[in-house]
Amino acid sequence: MKIIINKTVISLVKGDITLQKTDAIVNAANSGLLGGGGVDGAIHRAGGPAILEECKKIVAKQGRLPAGKAAMTTAGNLAAGYVIHTVGPIWQGGNRNEASILSSAYTESLRLAEKNNLTSISFPSISTGAYGYPLKEAANVAEKAIVKFAKEEALSIKEIIFVLFSDDAYTEYAESLEKVTSQ
Ligand code: APR
């Protein structure tokens, strides 16, 4: 599925984000930036130790990465140029600012990509694994944030890809994108 907002193409694909060849891939990390399971584990495994080395330097310099913020490292052995690490919210029922933190994780990642003049970026479905954010709600927040960015802020970014790991995630993101763009 593909839509175009101004000069930015937003598309949904099913697959493994570690194989993406976009300028950057986004990692659903945790604040310690030391790796973990899920997509975080997959990116560190496939990219090799250079990613963790840079993550450690970032934490040594600026402390833990707060939820909703983003930081960039090499992509090591991956085909992508960079990994943008961001931290989504842990789902706690929906009344703990989860939506605005999730939205910020997407927007801050896109701003960092713009700041570095990148043209393409791939996102996983942030917070919907270990962090427990319900898929339907997360898809809606993620896509609203990205469509808003494409309308209001995108200059260098021409391609934004959601890489969904399961059929369920793909279906939810596809249904949600239709709703978000018809609003
Ligand atoms: N490519 C794309 N998506 C993937 C991949 C992959 N290779 N592997 C897993 N996913 C999907 C999961 O199916 C899920 O939908 O990424 C989504 C996010 O799940 P998690 O990786 O668990 O991320 P999150 O819910 O944000 O939790 C973050 O998990 O691994 C730890 O260190 C990480 O503590 C942090 C927490």
PDB file of C-alpha atoms and ligand atoms in Angstrom:
ATOM      1  CA  MET A   1       0.000   0.000   0.000  1.00  0.00           C
ATOM      2  CA  LYS A   2       1.277   3.446  -0.950  1.00  0.00           C
ATOM      3  CA  ILE A   3       0.111   7.053  -0.593  1.00  0.00           C
ATOM      4  CA  ILE A   4       1.728  10.340  -1.561  1.00  0.00           C
ATOM      5  CA  ILE A   5       1.596  13.435   0.648  1.00  0.00           C
ATOM      6  CA  ASN A   6       3.144  16.497  -1.001  1.00  0.00           C
ATOM      7  CA  LYS A   7       6.463  15.083  -2.226  1.00  0.00           C
ATOM      8  CA  THR A   8       6.736  12.221   0.251  1.00  0.00           C
ATOM      9  CA  VAL A   9       5.732   8.648  -0.531  1.00  0.00           C
ATOM     10  CA  ILE A  10       4.429   6.730   2.498  1.00  0.00           C
ATOM     11  CA  SER A  11       4.229   2.968   2.041  1.00  0.00           C
ATOM     12  CA  LEU A  12       3.466  -0.162   4.025  1.00  0.00           C
ATOM     13  CA  VAL A  13       5.329  -3.417   3.464  1.00  0.00           C
ATOM     14  CA  LYS A  14       5.393  -6.698   5.307  1.00  0.00           C
ATOM     15  CA  GLY A  15       8.886  -7.876   6.191  1.00  0.00           C
ATOM     16  CA  ASP A  16      12.071  -7.633   8.222  1.00  0.00           C
ATOM     17  CA  ILE A  17      13.358  -4.091   8.793  1.00  0.00           C
ATOM     18  CA  THR A  18      16.976  -5.264   9.041  1.00  0.00           C
ATOM     19  CA  LEU A  19      16.882  -5.924   5.267  1.00  0.00           C
ATOM     20  CA  GLN A  20      15.714  -2.431   4.300  1.00  0.00           C
ATOM     21  CA  LYS A  21      18.000  -0.305   2.130  1.00  0.00           C
ATOM     22  CA  THR A  22      16.633   3.088   3.139  1.00  0.00           C
ATOM     23  CA  ASP A  23      19.055   5.799   4.338  1.00  0.00           C
ATOM     24  CA  ALA A  24      17.934   5.050   7.895  1.00  0.00           C
ATOM     25  CA  ILE A  25      16.028   2.325   9.702  1.00  0.00           C
ATOM     26  CA  VAL A  26      14.425   3.106  13.047  1.00  0.00           C
ATOM     27  CA  ASN A  27      14.981   0.902  16.082  1.00  0.00           C
ATOM     28  CA  ALA A  28      12.342   0.473  18.809  1.00  0.00           C
ATOM     29  CA  ALA A  29      14.954   0.651  21.571  1.00  0.00           C
ATOM     30  CA  ASN A  30      14.854   1.183  25.320  1.00  0.00           C
ATOM     31  CA  SER A  31      16.329   4.138  27.230  1.00  0.00           C
ATOM     32  CA  GLY A  32      19.551   2.285  28.088  1.00  0.00           C
ATOM     33  CA  LEU A  33      20.375   1.742  24.375  1.00  0.00           C
ATOM     34  CA  LEU A  34      22.116  -1.539  25.188  1.00  0.00           C
ATOM     35  CA  GLY A  35      20.018  -3.749  22.934  1.00  0.00           C
ATOM     36  CA  GLY A  36      17.211  -6.113  23.853  1.00  0.00           C
ATOM     37  CA  GLY A  37      14.800  -8.533  22.205  1.00  0.00           C
ATOM     38  CA  GLY A  38      12.341  -7.964  19.349  1.00  0.00           C
ATOM     39  CA  VAL A  39      13.352  -5.599  16.592  1.00  0.00           C
ATOM     40  CA  ASP A  40      16.127  -4.142  18.796  1.00  0.00           C
ATOM     41  CA  GLY A  41      17.781  -7.550  19.128  1.00  0.00           C
ATOM     42  CA  ALA A  42      17.388  -8.239  15.406  1.00  0.00           C
ATOM     43  CA  ILE A  43      19.032  -4.920  14.419  1.00  0.00           C
ATOM     44  CA  HIS A  44      22.012  -5.369  16.768  1.00  0.00           C
ATOM     45  CA  ARG A  45      22.497  -8.999  15.684  1.00  0.00           C
ATOM     46  CA  ALA A  46      22.387  -8.188  11.982  1.00  0.00           C
ATOM     47  CA  GLY A  47      24.313  -4.908  12.213  1.00  0.00           C
ATOM     48  CA  GLY A  48      27.120  -6.145  14.449  1.00  0.00           C
ATOM     49  CA  PRO A  49      28.986  -4.597  17.412  1.00  0.00           C
ATOM     50  CA  ALA A  50      29.659  -1.173  15.857  1.00  0.00           C
ATOM     51  CA  ILE A  51      26.070  -0.140  16.622  1.00  0.00           C
ATOM     52  CA  LEU A  52      26.353  -0.983  20.324  1.00  0.00           C
ATOM     53  CA  GLU A  53      29.697   0.821  20.572  1.00  0.00           C
ATOM     54  CA  GLU A  54      28.118   4.053  19.326  1.00  0.00           C
ATOM     55  CA  CYS A  55      25.064   3.561  21.550  1.00  0.00           C
ATOM     56  CA  LYS A  56      27.315   3.302  24.606  1.00  0.00           C
ATOM     57  CA  LYS A  57      29.075   6.544  23.625  1.00  0.00           C
ATOM     58  CA  ILE A  58      25.747   8.339  23.298  1.00  0.00           C
ATOM     59  CA  VAL A  59      24.626   7.211  26.763  1.00  0.00           C
ATOM     60  CA  ALA A  60      28.022   8.097  28.273  1.00  0.00           C
ATOM     61  CA  LYS A  61      27.768  11.589  26.775  1.00  0.00           C
ATOM     62  CA  GLN A  62      24.107  12.514  27.214  1.00  0.00           C
ATOM     63  CA  GLY A  63      22.666   9.908  29.604  1.00  0.00           C
ATOM     64  CA  ARG A  64      19.743   7.581  28.972  1.00  0.00           C
ATOM     65  CA  LEU A  65      17.553   8.367  25.979  1.00  0.00           C
ATOM     66  CA  PRO A  66      14.143   9.502  27.252  1.00  0.00           C
ATOM     67  CA  ALA A  67      10.974   7.983  25.775  1.00  0.00           C
ATOM     68  CA  GLY A  68       9.835  10.016  22.765  1.00  0.00           C
ATOM     69  CA  LYS A  69      13.389  11.098  21.799  1.00  0.00           C
ATOM     70  CA  ALA A  70      15.746   9.790  19.097  1.00  0.00           C
ATOM     71  CA  ALA A  71      19.486   9.307  18.527  1.00  0.00           C
ATOM     72  CA  MET A  72      21.425   8.175  15.450  1.00  0.00           C
ATOM     73  CA  THR A  73      24.282   5.689  14.988  1.00  0.00           C
ATOM     74  CA  THR A  74      26.006   3.808  12.206  1.00  0.00           C
ATOM     75  CA  ALA A  75      24.099   0.856  10.784  1.00  0.00           C
ATOM     76  CA  GLY A  76      27.217  -1.322  10.943  1.00  0.00           C
ATOM     77  CA  ASN A  77      26.898  -4.242   8.520  1.00  0.00           C
ATOM     78  CA  LEU A  78      23.314  -3.458   7.527  1.00  0.00           C
ATOM     79  CA  ALA A  79      22.338  -2.277   4.046  1.00  0.00           C
ATOM     80  CA  ALA A  80      20.797   0.892   5.529  1.00  0.00           C
ATOM     81  CA  GLY A  81      23.079   3.870   6.109  1.00  0.00           C
ATOM     82  CA  TYR A  82      22.130   4.646   9.723  1.00  0.00           C
ATOM     83  CA  VAL A  83      20.070   3.375  12.616  1.00  0.00           C
ATOM     84  CA  ILE A  84      17.881   5.922  14.366  1.00  0.00           C
ATOM     85  CA  HIS A  85      17.163   4.655  17.871  1.00  0.00           C
ATOM     86  CA  THR A  86      13.995   5.851  19.506  1.00  0.00           C
ATOM     87  CA  VAL A  87      12.115   4.819  22.623  1.00  0.00           C
ATOM     88  CA  GLY A  88       8.372   4.332  22.575  1.00  0.00           C
ATOM     89  CA  PRO A  89       6.109   4.396  25.633  1.00  0.00           C
ATOM     90  CA  ILE A  90       5.325   1.342  27.726  1.00  0.00           C
ATOM     91  CA  TRP A  91       1.537   0.857  27.493  1.00  0.00           C
ATOM     92  CA  GLN A  92      -0.049   1.452  30.897  1.00  0.00           C
ATOM     93  CA  GLY A  93      -3.720   1.619  29.946  1.00  0.00           C
ATOM     94  CA  GLY A  94      -3.720   4.731  27.778  1.00  0.00           C
ATOM     95  CA  ASN A  95      -3.916   7.544  30.347  1.00  0.00           C
ATOM     96  CA  ARG A  96      -0.195   8.029  30.917  1.00  0.00           C
ATOM     97  CA  ASN A  97       0.583  10.168  27.886  1.00  0.00           C
ATOM     98  CA  GLU A  98       1.297   7.072  25.812  1.00  0.00           C
ATOM     99  CA  ALA A  99      -0.135   8.552  22.591  1.00  0.00           C
ATOM    100  CA  SER A 100       1.873  11.776  22.737  1.00  0.00           C
ATOM    101  CA  ILE A 101       5.075   9.910  23.599  1.00  0.00           C
ATOM    102  CA  LEU A 102       4.532   7.476  20.723  1.00  0.00           C
ATOM    103  CA  SER A 103       3.786  10.335  18.343  1.00  0.00           C
ATOM    104  CA  SER A 104       6.944  12.096  19.493  1.00  0.00           C
ATOM    105  CA  ALA A 105       9.060   8.956  18.904  1.00  0.00           C
ATOM    106  CA  TYR A 106       8.049   9.076  15.220  1.00  0.00           C
ATOM    107  CA  THR A 107       8.341  12.842  14.826  1.00  0.00           C
ATOM    108  CA  GLU A 108      11.715  13.097  16.595  1.00  0.00           C
ATOM    109  CA  SER A 109      13.086  10.264  14.422  1.00  0.00           C
ATOM    110  CA  LEU A 110      11.927  12.080  11.285  1.00  0.00           C
ATOM    111  CA  ARG A 111      13.396  15.394  12.491  1.00  0.00           C
ATOM    112  CA  LEU A 112      16.741  13.733  13.126  1.00  0.00           C
ATOM    113  CA  ALA A 113      16.654  12.238   9.630  1.00  0.00           C
ATOM    114  CA  GLU A 114      15.877  15.679   8.155  1.00  0.00           C
ATOM    115  CA  LYS A 115      18.655  17.272  10.179  1.00  0.00           C
ATOM    116  CA  ASN A 116      21.050  14.842   8.494  1.00  0.00           C
ATOM    117  CA  ASN A 117      19.555  15.415   5.041  1.00  0.00           C
ATOM    118  CA  LEU A 118      18.403  11.814   4.675  1.00  0.00           C
ATOM    119  CA  THR A 119      15.880  11.045   1.955  1.00  0.00           C
ATOM    120  CA  SER A 120      14.384   7.710   3.040  1.00  0.00           C
ATOM    121  CA  ILE A 121      13.532   6.054   6.344  1.00  0.00           C
ATOM    122  CA  SER A 122      11.905   2.805   7.506  1.00  0.00           C
ATOM    123  CA  PHE A 123       9.950   2.377  10.738  1.00  0.00           C
ATOM    124  CA  PRO A 124       8.876  -0.727  12.643  1.00  0.00           C
ATOM    125  CA  SER A 125       5.652  -0.728  14.638  1.00  0.00           C
ATOM    126  CA  ILE A 126       7.106   0.976  17.719  1.00  0.00           C
ATOM    127  CA  SER A 127       5.858  -0.107  21.187  1.00  0.00           C
ATOM    128  CA  THR A 128       3.536  -2.859  19.932  1.00  0.00           C
ATOM    129  CA  GLY A 129       5.700  -5.802  21.029  1.00  0.00           C
ATOM    130  CA  ALA A 130       7.314  -5.974  24.474  1.00  0.00           C
ATOM    131  CA  TYR A 131       5.892  -2.545  25.376  1.00  0.00           C
ATOM    132  CA  GLY A 132       2.303  -3.761  24.893  1.00  0.00           C
ATOM    133  CA  TYR A 133       0.729  -0.848  22.980  1.00  0.00           C
ATOM    134  CA  PRO A 134      -2.473  -2.119  21.290  1.00  0.00           C
ATOM    135  CA  LEU A 135      -1.831  -2.438  17.550  1.00  0.00           C
ATOM    136  CA  LYS A 136      -4.894  -0.571  16.266  1.00  0.00           C
ATOM    137  CA  GLU A 137      -4.305   2.448  18.502  1.00  0.00           C
ATOM    138  CA  ALA A 138      -0.562   2.451  17.806  1.00  0.00           C
ATOM    139  CA  ALA A 139      -1.141   2.326  14.032  1.00  0.00           C
ATOM    140  CA  ASN A 140      -3.441   5.329  14.235  1.00  0.00           C
ATOM    141  CA  VAL A 141      -0.998   7.405  16.311  1.00  0.00           C
ATOM    142  CA  ALA A 142       1.989   6.415  14.150  1.00  0.00           C
ATOM    143  CA  GLU A 143       0.308   7.245  10.864  1.00  0.00           C
ATOM    144  CA  LYS A 144      -1.167  10.532  12.074  1.00  0.00           C
ATOM    145  CA  ALA A 145       2.306  11.618  13.205  1.00  0.00           C
ATOM    146  CA  ILE A 146       3.882  10.658   9.892  1.00  0.00           C
ATOM    147  CA  VAL A 147       1.194  12.204   7.693  1.00  0.00           C
ATOM    148  CA  LYS A 148       1.402  15.434   9.719  1.00  0.00           C
ATOM    149  CA  PHE A 149       5.176  15.471   9.311  1.00  0.00           C
ATOM    150  CA  ALA A 150       4.909  14.855   5.557  1.00  0.00           C
ATOM    151  CA  LYS A 151       2.424  17.726   5.246  1.00  0.00           C
ATOM    152  CA  GLU A 152       4.191  20.239   7.453  1.00  0.00           C
ATOM    153  CA  GLU A 153       7.893  19.507   7.833  1.00  0.00           C
ATOM    154  CA  ALA A 154       9.303  17.125   5.235  1.00  0.00           C
ATOM    155  CA  LEU A 155      11.977  18.671   2.999  1.00  0.00           C
ATOM    156  CA  SER A 156      14.696  16.103   2.353  1.00  0.00           C
ATOM    157  CA  ILE A 157      12.587  13.061   3.271  1.00  0.00           C
ATOM    158  CA  LYS A 158      10.945  11.635   0.152  1.00  0.00           C
ATOM    159  CA  GLU A 159      10.168   8.086   1.277  1.00  0.00           C
ATOM    160  CA  ILE A 160       8.778   6.736   4.556  1.00  0.00           C
ATOM    161  CA  ILE A 161       8.213   2.983   4.841  1.00  0.00           C
ATOM    162  CA  PHE A 162       6.442   1.097   7.627  1.00  0.00           C
ATOM    163  CA  VAL A 163       7.933  -2.387   7.765  1.00  0.00           C
ATOM    164  CA  LEU A 164       5.392  -4.631   9.468  1.00  0.00           C
ATOM    165  CA  PHE A 165       6.518  -7.980  10.780  1.00  0.00           C
ATOM    166  CA  SER A 166       3.191  -9.853  10.774  1.00  0.00           C
ATOM    167  CA  ASP A 167       0.016 -10.093   8.693  1.00  0.00           C
ATOM    168  CA  ASP A 168      -1.960  -8.705  11.641  1.00  0.00           C
ATOM    169  CA  ALA A 169       0.243  -5.639  11.906  1.00  0.00           C
ATOM    170  CA  TYR A 170       0.098  -5.063   8.143  1.00  0.00           C
ATOM    171  CA  THR A 171      -3.712  -5.291   8.145  1.00  0.00           C
ATOM    172  CA  GLU A 172      -4.116  -2.889  11.058  1.00  0.00           C
ATOM    173  CA  TYR A 173      -1.722  -0.347   9.555  1.00  0.00           C
ATOM    174  CA  ALA A 174      -3.431  -0.586   6.149  1.00  0.00           C
ATOM    175  CA  GLU A 175      -6.919  -0.064   7.613  1.00  0.00           C
ATOM    176  CA  SER A 176      -5.685   2.780   9.749  1.00  0.00           C
ATOM    177  CA  LEU A 177      -3.866   4.528   6.879  1.00  0.00           C
ATOM    178  CA  GLU A 178      -7.091   4.628   4.879  1.00  0.00           C
ATOM    179  CA  LYS A 179      -8.887   6.264   7.801  1.00  0.00           C
ATOM    180  CA  VAL A 180      -6.096   8.732   8.569  1.00  0.00           C
ATOM    181  CA  THR A 181      -5.821   9.904   4.969  1.00  0.00           C
ATOM    182  CA  SER A 182      -9.583  10.227   4.453  1.00  0.00           C
ATOM    183  CA  GLN A 183      -9.914  12.539   7.493  1.00  0.00           C
TER     184      GLN A 183
HETATM  185  N1  APR B   1      11.488  -6.202  11.542  1.00  0.00           N
HETATM  186  C1  APR B   1      10.376  -5.467  11.700  1.00  0.00           C
HETATM  187  N2  APR B   1       9.601  -5.545  12.797  1.00  0.00           N
HETATM  188  C2  APR B   1       9.980  -6.412  13.775  1.00  0.00           C
HETATM  189  C3  APR B   1      11.139  -7.214  13.687  1.00  0.00           C
HETATM  190  C4  APR B   1      11.915  -7.081  12.493  1.00  0.00           C
HETATM  191  N3  APR B   1      13.032  -7.778  12.306  1.00  0.00           N
HETATM  192  N4  APR B   1      11.238  -7.962  14.817  1.00  0.00           N
HETATM  193  C5  APR B   1      10.165  -7.652  15.580  1.00  0.00           C
HETATM  194  N5  APR B   1       9.402  -6.724  14.964  1.00  0.00           N
HETATM  195  C6  APR B   1       8.146  -6.090  15.388  1.00  0.00           C
HETATM  196  C7  APR B   1       7.327  -6.810  16.439  1.00  0.00           C
HETATM  197  O1  APR B   1       6.533  -7.805  15.812  1.00  0.00           O
HETATM  198  C8  APR B   1       6.468  -5.688  16.982  1.00  0.00           C
HETATM  199  O2  APR B   1       5.307  -5.485  16.198  1.00  0.00           O
HETATM  200  O3  APR B   1       8.463  -4.870  16.023  1.00  0.00           O
HETATM  201  C9  APR B   1       7.340  -4.439  16.796  1.00  0.00           C
HETATM  202  C10 APR B   1       7.835  -3.829  18.077  1.00  0.00           C
HETATM  203  O4  APR B   1       8.104  -4.839  19.032  1.00  0.00           O
HETATM  204  P1  APR B   1       9.367  -4.809  19.992  1.00  0.00           P
HETATM  205  O5  APR B   1      10.597  -5.071  19.194  1.00  0.00           O
HETATM  206  O6  APR B   1       9.078  -5.696  21.139  1.00  0.00           O
HETATM  207  O7  APR B   1       9.468  -3.247  20.466  1.00  0.00           O
HETATM  208  P2  APR B   1       8.644  -2.450  21.600  1.00  0.00           P
HETATM  209  O8  APR B   1       7.278  -2.971  21.813  1.00  0.00           O
HETATM  210  O9  APR B   1       8.811  -1.002  21.226  1.00  0.00           O
HETATM  211  O10 APR B   1       9.461  -2.754  22.928  1.00  0.00           O
HETATM  212  C11 APR B   1      10.739  -2.202  23.120  1.00  0.00           C
HETATM  213  O11 APR B   1      11.698  -4.336  23.611  1.00  0.00           O
HETATM  214  O12 APR B   1      13.455  -5.494  22.725  1.00  0.00           O
HETATM  215  C12 APR B   1      13.081  -4.610  23.656  1.00  0.00           C
HETATM  216  O13 APR B   1      15.071  -3.318  23.877  1.00  0.00           O
HETATM  217  C13 APR B   1      13.732  -3.259  23.485  1.00  0.00           C
HETATM  218  O14 APR B   1      13.217  -2.843  25.748  1.00  0.00           O
HETATM  219  C14 APR B   1      12.857  -2.503  24.416  1.00  0.00           C
HETATM  220  C15 APR B   1      11.484  -3.036  24.126  1.00  0.00           C
END
